[in-house]
Coordinates of C-alpha atoms and ligand atoms in Angstrom, one line a residue:
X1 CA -62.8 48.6 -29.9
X2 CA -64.7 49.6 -27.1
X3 CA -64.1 47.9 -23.4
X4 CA -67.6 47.9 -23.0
X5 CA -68.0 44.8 -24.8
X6 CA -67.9 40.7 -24.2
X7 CA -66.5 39.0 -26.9
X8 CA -67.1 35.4 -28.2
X9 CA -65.0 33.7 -30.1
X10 CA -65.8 32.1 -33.3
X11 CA -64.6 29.0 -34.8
X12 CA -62.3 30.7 -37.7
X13 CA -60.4 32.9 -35.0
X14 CA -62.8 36.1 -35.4
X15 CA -64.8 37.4 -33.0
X16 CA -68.5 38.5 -32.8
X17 CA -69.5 41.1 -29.6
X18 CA -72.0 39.1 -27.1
X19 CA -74.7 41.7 -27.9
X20 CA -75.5 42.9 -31.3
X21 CA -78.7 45.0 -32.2
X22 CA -81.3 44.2 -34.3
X23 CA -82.7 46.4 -36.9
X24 CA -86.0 44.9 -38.1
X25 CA -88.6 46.6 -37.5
X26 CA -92.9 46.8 -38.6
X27 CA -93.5 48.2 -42.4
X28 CA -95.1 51.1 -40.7
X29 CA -92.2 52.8 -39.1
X30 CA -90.9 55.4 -41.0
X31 CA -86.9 53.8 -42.4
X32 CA -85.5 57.1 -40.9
X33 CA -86.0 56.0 -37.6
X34 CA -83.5 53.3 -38.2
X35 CA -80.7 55.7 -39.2
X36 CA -81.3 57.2 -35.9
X37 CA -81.6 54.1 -33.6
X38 CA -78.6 52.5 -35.4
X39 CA -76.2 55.9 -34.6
X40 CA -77.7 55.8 -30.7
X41 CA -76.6 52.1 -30.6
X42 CA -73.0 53.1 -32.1
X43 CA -72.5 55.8 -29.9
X44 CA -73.8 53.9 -26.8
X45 CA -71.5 51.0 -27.7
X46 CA -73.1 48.4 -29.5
X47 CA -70.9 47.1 -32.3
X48 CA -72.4 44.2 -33.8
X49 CA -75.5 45.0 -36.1
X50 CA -77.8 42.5 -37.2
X51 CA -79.5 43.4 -40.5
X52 CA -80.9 41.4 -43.3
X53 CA -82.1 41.9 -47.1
X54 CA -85.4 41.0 -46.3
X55 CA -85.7 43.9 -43.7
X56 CA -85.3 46.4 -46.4
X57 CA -83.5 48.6 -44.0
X58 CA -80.1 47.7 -45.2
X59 CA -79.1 51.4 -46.6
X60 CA -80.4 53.0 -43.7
X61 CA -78.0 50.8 -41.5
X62 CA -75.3 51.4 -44.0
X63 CA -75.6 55.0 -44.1
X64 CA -75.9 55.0 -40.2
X65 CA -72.8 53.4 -39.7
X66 CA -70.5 55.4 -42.5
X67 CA -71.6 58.2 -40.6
X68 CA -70.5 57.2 -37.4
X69 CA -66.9 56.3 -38.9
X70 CA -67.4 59.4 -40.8
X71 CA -67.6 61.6 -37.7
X72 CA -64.9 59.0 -35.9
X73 CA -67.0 57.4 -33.3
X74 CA -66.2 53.8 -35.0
X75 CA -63.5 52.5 -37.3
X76 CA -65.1 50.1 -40.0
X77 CA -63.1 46.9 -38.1
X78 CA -64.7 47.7 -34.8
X79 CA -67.9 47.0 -36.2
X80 CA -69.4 43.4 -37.1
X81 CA -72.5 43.8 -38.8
X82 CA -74.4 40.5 -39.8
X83 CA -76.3 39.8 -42.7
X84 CA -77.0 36.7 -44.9
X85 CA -74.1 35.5 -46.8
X86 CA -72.4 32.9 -48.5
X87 CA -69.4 31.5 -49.4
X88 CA -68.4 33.6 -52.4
X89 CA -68.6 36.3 -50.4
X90 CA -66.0 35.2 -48.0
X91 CA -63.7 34.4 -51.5
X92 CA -63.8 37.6 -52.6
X93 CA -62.9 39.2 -49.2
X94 CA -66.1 40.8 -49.2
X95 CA -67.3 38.2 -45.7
X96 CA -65.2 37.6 -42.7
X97 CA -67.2 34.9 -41.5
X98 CA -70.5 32.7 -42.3
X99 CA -72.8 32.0 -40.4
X100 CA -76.7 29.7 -40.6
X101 CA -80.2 31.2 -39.6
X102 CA -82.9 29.0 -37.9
X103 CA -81.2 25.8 -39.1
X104 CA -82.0 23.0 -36.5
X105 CA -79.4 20.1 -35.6
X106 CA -80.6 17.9 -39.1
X107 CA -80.1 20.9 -41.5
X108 CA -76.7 22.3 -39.8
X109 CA -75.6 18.2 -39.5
X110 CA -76.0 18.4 -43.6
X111 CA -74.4 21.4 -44.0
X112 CA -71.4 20.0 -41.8
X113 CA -71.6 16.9 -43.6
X114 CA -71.7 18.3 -46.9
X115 CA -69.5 17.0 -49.6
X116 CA -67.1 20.1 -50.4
X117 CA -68.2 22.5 -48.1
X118 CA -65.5 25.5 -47.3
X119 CA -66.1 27.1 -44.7
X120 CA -67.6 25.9 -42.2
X121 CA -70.6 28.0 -40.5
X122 CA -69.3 29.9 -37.6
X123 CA -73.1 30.5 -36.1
X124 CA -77.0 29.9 -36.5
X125 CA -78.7 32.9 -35.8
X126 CA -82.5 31.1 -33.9
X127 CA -85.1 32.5 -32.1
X128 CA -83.9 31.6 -28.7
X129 CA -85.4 33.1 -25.3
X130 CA -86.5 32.3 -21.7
X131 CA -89.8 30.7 -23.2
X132 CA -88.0 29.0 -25.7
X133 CA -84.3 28.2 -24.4
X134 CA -82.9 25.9 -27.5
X135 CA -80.9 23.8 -24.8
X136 CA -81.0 20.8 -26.9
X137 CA -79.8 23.2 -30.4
X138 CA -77.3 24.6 -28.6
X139 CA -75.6 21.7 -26.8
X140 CA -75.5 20.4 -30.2
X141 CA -74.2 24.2 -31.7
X142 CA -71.4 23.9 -29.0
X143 CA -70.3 20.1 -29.9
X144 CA -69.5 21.7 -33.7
X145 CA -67.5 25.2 -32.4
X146 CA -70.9 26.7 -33.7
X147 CA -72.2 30.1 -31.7
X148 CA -75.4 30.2 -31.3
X149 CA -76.7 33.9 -31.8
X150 CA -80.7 34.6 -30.0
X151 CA -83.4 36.3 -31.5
X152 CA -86.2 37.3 -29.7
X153 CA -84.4 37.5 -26.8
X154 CA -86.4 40.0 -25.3
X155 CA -89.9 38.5 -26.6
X156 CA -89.9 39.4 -30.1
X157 CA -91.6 42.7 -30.9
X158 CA -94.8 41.2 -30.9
X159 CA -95.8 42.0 -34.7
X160 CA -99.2 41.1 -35.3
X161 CA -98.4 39.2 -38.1
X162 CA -96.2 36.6 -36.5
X163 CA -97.3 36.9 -32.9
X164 CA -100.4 35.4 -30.9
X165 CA -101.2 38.8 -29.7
X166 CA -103.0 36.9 -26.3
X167 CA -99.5 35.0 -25.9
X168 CA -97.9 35.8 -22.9
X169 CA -95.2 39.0 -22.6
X170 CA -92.3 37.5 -21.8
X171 CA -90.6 40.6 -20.5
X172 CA -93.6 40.4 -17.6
X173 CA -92.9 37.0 -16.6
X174 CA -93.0 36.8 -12.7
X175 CA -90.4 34.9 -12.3
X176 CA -88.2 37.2 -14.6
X177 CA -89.7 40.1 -12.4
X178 CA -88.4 38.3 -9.1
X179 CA -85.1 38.0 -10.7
X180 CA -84.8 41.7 -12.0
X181 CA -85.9 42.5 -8.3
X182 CA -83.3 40.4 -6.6
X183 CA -81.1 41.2 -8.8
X184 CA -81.9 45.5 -9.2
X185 CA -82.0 45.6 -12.8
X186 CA -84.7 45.4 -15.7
X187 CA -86.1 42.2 -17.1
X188 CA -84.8 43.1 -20.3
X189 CA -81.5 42.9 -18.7
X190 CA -81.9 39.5 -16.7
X191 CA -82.9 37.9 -20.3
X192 CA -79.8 39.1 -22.0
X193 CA -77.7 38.5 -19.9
X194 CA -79.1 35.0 -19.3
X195 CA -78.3 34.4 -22.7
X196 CA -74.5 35.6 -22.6
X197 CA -73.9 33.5 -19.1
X198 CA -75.2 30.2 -21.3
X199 CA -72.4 31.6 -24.1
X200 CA -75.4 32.4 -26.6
X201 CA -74.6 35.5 -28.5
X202 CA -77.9 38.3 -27.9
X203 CA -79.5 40.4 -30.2
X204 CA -82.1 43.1 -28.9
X205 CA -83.8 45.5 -31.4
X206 CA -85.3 48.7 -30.1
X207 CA -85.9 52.0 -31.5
X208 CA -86.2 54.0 -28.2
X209 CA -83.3 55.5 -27.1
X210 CA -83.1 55.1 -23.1
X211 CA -84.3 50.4 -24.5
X212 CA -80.8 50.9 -26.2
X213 CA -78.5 52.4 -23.8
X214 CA -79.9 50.2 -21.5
X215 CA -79.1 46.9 -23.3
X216 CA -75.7 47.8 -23.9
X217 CA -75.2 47.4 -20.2
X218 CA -76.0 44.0 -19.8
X219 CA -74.3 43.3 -16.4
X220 CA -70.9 42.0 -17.0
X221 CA -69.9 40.1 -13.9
X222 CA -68.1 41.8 -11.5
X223 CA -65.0 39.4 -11.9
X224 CA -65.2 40.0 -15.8
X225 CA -65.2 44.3 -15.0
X226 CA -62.2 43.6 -12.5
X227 CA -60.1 41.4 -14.6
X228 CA -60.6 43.7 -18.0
X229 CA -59.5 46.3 -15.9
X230 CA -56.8 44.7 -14.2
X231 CA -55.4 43.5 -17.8
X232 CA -55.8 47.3 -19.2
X233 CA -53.8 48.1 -16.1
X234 CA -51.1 45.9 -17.2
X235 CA -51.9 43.0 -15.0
X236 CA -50.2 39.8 -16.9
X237 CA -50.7 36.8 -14.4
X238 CA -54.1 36.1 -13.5
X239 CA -54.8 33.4 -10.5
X240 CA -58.3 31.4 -10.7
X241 CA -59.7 28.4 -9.7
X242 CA -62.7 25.9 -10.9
X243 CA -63.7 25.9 -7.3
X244 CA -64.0 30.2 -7.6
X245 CA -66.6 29.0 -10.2
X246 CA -65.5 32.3 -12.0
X247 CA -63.3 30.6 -14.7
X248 CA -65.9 31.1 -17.4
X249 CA -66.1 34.9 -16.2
X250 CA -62.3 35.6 -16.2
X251 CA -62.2 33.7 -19.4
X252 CA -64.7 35.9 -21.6
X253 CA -62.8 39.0 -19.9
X254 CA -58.8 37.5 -21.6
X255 CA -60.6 36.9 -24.5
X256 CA -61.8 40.5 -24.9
X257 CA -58.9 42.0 -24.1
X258 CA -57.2 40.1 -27.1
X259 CA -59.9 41.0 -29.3
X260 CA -59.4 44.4 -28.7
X261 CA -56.0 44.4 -29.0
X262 CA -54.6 45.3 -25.3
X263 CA -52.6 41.8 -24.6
X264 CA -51.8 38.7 -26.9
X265 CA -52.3 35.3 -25.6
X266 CA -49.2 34.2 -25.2
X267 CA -48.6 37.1 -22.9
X268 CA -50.9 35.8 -20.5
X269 CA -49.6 34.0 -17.5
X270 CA -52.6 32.0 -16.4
X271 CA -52.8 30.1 -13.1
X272 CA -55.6 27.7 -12.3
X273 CA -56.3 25.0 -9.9
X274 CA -58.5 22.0 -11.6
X275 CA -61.6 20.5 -9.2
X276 CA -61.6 17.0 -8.7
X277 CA -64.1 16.7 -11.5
X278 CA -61.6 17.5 -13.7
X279 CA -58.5 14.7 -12.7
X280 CA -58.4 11.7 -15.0
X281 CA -59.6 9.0 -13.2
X282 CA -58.8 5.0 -13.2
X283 CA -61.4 2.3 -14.7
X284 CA -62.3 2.1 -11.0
X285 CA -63.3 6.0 -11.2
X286 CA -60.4 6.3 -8.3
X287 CA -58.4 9.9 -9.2
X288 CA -55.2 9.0 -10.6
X289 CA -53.0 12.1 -9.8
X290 CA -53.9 14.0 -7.1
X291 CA -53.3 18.3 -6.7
X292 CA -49.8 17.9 -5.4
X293 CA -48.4 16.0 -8.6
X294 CA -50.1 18.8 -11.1
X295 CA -48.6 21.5 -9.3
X296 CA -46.4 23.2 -11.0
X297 CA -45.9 26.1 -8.6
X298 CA -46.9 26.3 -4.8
X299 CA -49.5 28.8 -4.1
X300 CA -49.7 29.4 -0.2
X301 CA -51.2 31.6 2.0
X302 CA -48.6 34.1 2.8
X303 CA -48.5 37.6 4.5
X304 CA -46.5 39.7 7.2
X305 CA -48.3 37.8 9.9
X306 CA -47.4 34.5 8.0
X307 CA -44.4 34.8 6.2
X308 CA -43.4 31.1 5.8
X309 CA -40.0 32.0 6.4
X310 CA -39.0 28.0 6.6
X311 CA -40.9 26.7 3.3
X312 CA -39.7 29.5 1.0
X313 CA -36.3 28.5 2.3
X314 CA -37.0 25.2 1.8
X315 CA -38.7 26.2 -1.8
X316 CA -36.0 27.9 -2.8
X317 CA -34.0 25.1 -2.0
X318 CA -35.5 23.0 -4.4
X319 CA -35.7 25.9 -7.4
X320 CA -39.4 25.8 -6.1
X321 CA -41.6 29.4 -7.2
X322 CA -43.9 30.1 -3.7
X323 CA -46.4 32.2 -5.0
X324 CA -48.3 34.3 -1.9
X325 CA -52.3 34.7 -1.7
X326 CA -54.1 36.5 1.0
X327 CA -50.7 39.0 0.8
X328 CA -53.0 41.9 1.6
X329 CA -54.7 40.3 4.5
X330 CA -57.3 38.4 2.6
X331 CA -61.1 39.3 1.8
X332 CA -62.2 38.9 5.1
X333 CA -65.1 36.3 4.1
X334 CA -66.6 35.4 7.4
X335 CA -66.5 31.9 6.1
X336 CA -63.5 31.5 6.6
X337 CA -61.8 35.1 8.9
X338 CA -62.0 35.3 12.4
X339 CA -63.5 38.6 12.3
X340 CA -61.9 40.2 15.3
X341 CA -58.6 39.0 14.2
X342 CA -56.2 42.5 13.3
X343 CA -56.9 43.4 9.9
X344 CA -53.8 43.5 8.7
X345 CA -53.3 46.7 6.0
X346 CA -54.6 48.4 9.5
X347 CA -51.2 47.5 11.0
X348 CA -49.2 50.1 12.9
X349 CA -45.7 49.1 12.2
X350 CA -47.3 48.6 8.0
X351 CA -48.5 52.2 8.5
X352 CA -45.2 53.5 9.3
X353 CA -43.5 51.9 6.7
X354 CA -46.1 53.6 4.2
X355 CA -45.2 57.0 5.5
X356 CA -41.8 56.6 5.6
X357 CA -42.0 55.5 1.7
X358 CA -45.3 57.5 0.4
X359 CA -46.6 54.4 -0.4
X360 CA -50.1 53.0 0.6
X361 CA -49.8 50.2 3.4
X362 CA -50.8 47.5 0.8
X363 CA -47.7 48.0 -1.5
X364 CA -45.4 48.1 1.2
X365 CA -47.2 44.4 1.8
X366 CA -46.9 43.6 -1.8
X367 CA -43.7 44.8 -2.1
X368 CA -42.1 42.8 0.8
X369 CA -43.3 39.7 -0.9
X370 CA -41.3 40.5 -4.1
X371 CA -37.9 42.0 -2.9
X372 CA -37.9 38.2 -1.0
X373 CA -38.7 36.5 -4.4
X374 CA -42.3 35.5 -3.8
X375 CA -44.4 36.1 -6.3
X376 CA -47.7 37.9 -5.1
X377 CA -51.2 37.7 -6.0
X378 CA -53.5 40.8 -5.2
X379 CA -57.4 40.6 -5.1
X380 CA -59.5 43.9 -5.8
X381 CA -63.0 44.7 -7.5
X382 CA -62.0 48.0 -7.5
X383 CA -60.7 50.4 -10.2
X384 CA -58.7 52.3 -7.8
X385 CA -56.9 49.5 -6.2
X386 CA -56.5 47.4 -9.4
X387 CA -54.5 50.4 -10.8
X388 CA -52.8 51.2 -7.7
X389 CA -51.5 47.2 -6.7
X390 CA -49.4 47.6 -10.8
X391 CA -47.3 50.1 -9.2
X392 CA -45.7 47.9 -7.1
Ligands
LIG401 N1 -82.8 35.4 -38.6 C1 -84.1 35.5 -38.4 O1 -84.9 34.8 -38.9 C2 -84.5 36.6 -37.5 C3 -85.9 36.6 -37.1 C4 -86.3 37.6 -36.2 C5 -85.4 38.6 -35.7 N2 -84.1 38.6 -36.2 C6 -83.1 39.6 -35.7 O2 -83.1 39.7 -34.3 C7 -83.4 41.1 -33.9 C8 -84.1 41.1 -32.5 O3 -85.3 40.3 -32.5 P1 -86.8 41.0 -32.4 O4 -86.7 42.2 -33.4 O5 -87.8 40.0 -32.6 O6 -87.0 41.6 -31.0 P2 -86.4 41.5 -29.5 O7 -85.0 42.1 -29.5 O8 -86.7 40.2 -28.9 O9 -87.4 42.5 -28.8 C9 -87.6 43.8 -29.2 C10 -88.6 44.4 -28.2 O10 -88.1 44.5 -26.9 C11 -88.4 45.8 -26.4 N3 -87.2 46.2 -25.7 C12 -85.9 46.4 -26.1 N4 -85.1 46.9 -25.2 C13 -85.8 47.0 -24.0 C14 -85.6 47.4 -22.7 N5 -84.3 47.7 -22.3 N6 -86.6 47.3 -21.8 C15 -87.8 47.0 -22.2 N7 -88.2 46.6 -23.4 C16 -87.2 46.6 -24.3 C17 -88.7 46.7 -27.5 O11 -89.9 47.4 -27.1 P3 -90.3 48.9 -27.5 O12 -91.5 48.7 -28.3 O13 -90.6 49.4 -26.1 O14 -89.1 49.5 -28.1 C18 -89.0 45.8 -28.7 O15 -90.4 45.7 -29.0 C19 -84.3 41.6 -35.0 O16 -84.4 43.0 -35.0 C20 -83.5 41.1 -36.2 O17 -82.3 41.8 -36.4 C21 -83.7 37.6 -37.0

């Protein structure tokens, strides 16, 4: 599968790419022009395909994507292509998963609550975009383990037919503008991505070539780019916190690397720190453990200017694991960094130690934290780094 992607994970243990592309398209375009599109959107990454009988597009997608396996840019399993089915489908091995469209919270409560029912729906395809968010559907979708997949999500392609052509464009909202400003990026981009930050699964049709390449690069977070990488680079234990308020980010990047295959859960070693928020509390709303009686390891600050000498003593006194942040000498966020204090991979005596070994300066640091039976944790948004820091 390709890396590119953001998986979300569906209630019978599949999982469905964050962005699919949608195939409808107006009567008057030529079907041709959907075999085309649909092989841009292969080769430029997209794997999930929305389609539908009532399109009438379906060979055109199908013969779109056995060429693209045909001529090896996709394996059939990479790709998850939608359309609407039921449950003797999913019998006869012929449906992985099922899924709703435009059901609201009555009509999927019936289905949920219906006397016999199988397999429960995995999603509800709705129209769902800035102008119409679905916050209420999809608090309920999430209660029930239900994805909720977006249509529209970029305004709808404004077909006569269904659209109040004096209606306003949603991908020239101001406020969108601002944000695709602020932001550098399209609005096209801010929508969709809106939608996969709120855990809504995005569809975006277009049939222009430079639309679809674009769409597949809905920003992924920086943390989510880092962490896939780190994992690909054999990184097993990842450190996070609910007060990094990246959780959710370093979460969607695990769970793609298990969908594609690169690590399994279980060979995960994930470390978090709860908030507050998060502590069971006493009738009185009084916190009833606090962070010292949930640790189960102790994460310090620790480096060659702080080596804690005395408390890993004393840690390993008491079969106690220190684990070391800030062992390369920290970010340096101003909020909290002196910032004329020495930086510390710029250290002389560091820099000699480097030559002498061939090593850069900051796995000489991460090294000195291992060979004394610390375990160390290394921060980097970069490639380069990430893949250098393994080699410890
Ligand atoms: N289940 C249902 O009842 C249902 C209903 C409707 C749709 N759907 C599915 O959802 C899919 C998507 O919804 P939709 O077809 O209504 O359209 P959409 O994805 O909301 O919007 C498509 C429009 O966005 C424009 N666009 C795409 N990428 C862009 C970019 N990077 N920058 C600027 N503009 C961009 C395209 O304009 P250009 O003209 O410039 O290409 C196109 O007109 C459908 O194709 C279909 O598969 C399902």
């Amino acid at each position: 599968m390709n890396s590119k992607h953001q998986y979300v994970e569906l209630s019978d243990g599949h999982f469905i790419p964050a962005l699919g592309f949608g195939t409808y398209k107006p009567e008057e375009i030529p079907n041709s022009k959907t075999i085309e599109a649909t092989k841009i959107a292969i080769e430029a990454g997209i794997h999930h395909i929305d389609c539908a009988y009532f399109y009438q597009v379906e060979e055109e997608v199908g013969l779109a994507i056995r060429s693209k396996i045909a001529d090896g840019t996709v394996k059939r399993e990479d790709i998850f292509y939608t359309t609407k089915a039921i449950e003797k489908c999913k019998d006869a091995g012929l449906a992985k998963s099922i899924g709703m469209s435009n059901f609201n919270c009555r009509q999927l409560e019936m289905i949920l609550n219906k006397p016999g029912l199988r397999y429960k729906p995995v999603c509800n395809q709705v129209e769902c975009h800035v102008y119409h968010n679905q916050k209420k559907l999809l608090d309920f979708c999430k209660s029930k383990d239900i994805v909720l997949v977006a249509y529209g999500a970029l305004g709808t392609q404004r077909i006569k037919k269904w659209v109040d052509q004096s209606s306003p464009v949603l991908l020239d909202d101001p406020v969108l503008g601002d944000l695709a400003k602020k932001h550098k990026r399209s609005p096209a981009l801010i929508t969709l991505r809106y939608q996969l930050q709120r855990g809504v699964v995005a569809l975006a049709q277009s049939l222009k070539e430079n639309e679809i390449k674009e769409n597949i690069q809905v920003p992924n977070s920086k943390t989510t780019e880092a962490t896939k990488i780190a994992i690909e680079a054999g990184f097993r234990h990842i450190d996070s916190a609910y007060f990094y308020q990246v959780e959710e980010e370093v979460g969607l990047a695990i769970r793609s690397k298990i969908a594609d295959g690169t690590v399994k859960r279980e060979d995960i070693f994930y470390t978090s720190k709860p908030g507050e928020e998060l502590f069971p509390k006493d009738e009185n709303g009084k916190i009833i453990y606090d962070s010292v009686d949930l640790c189960a390891v102790w994460e310090v600050e620790c480096h060659i200017y702080l080596n804690q000498r005395k408390l890993l003593d004393f840690c390993k006194s008491k079969d106690i694991v220190l684990v070391a942040y800030s062992a390369l000498g920290t970010q340096r966020d101003k909020q909290w960094v002196d910032q004329s204090s020495p930086v510390l991979l710029d250290d002389p005596v560091l820099g000699a130690l480097a030559k002498k070994h061939k090593r850069s300066p900051a796995l000489i640091a991460l090294r000195y934290q291992l060979q004394r039976g610390v375990v160390v944790l290394a921060q980097s948004f970069k490639e380069s780094e990430i893949k250098e820091n393994i080699q410890v």
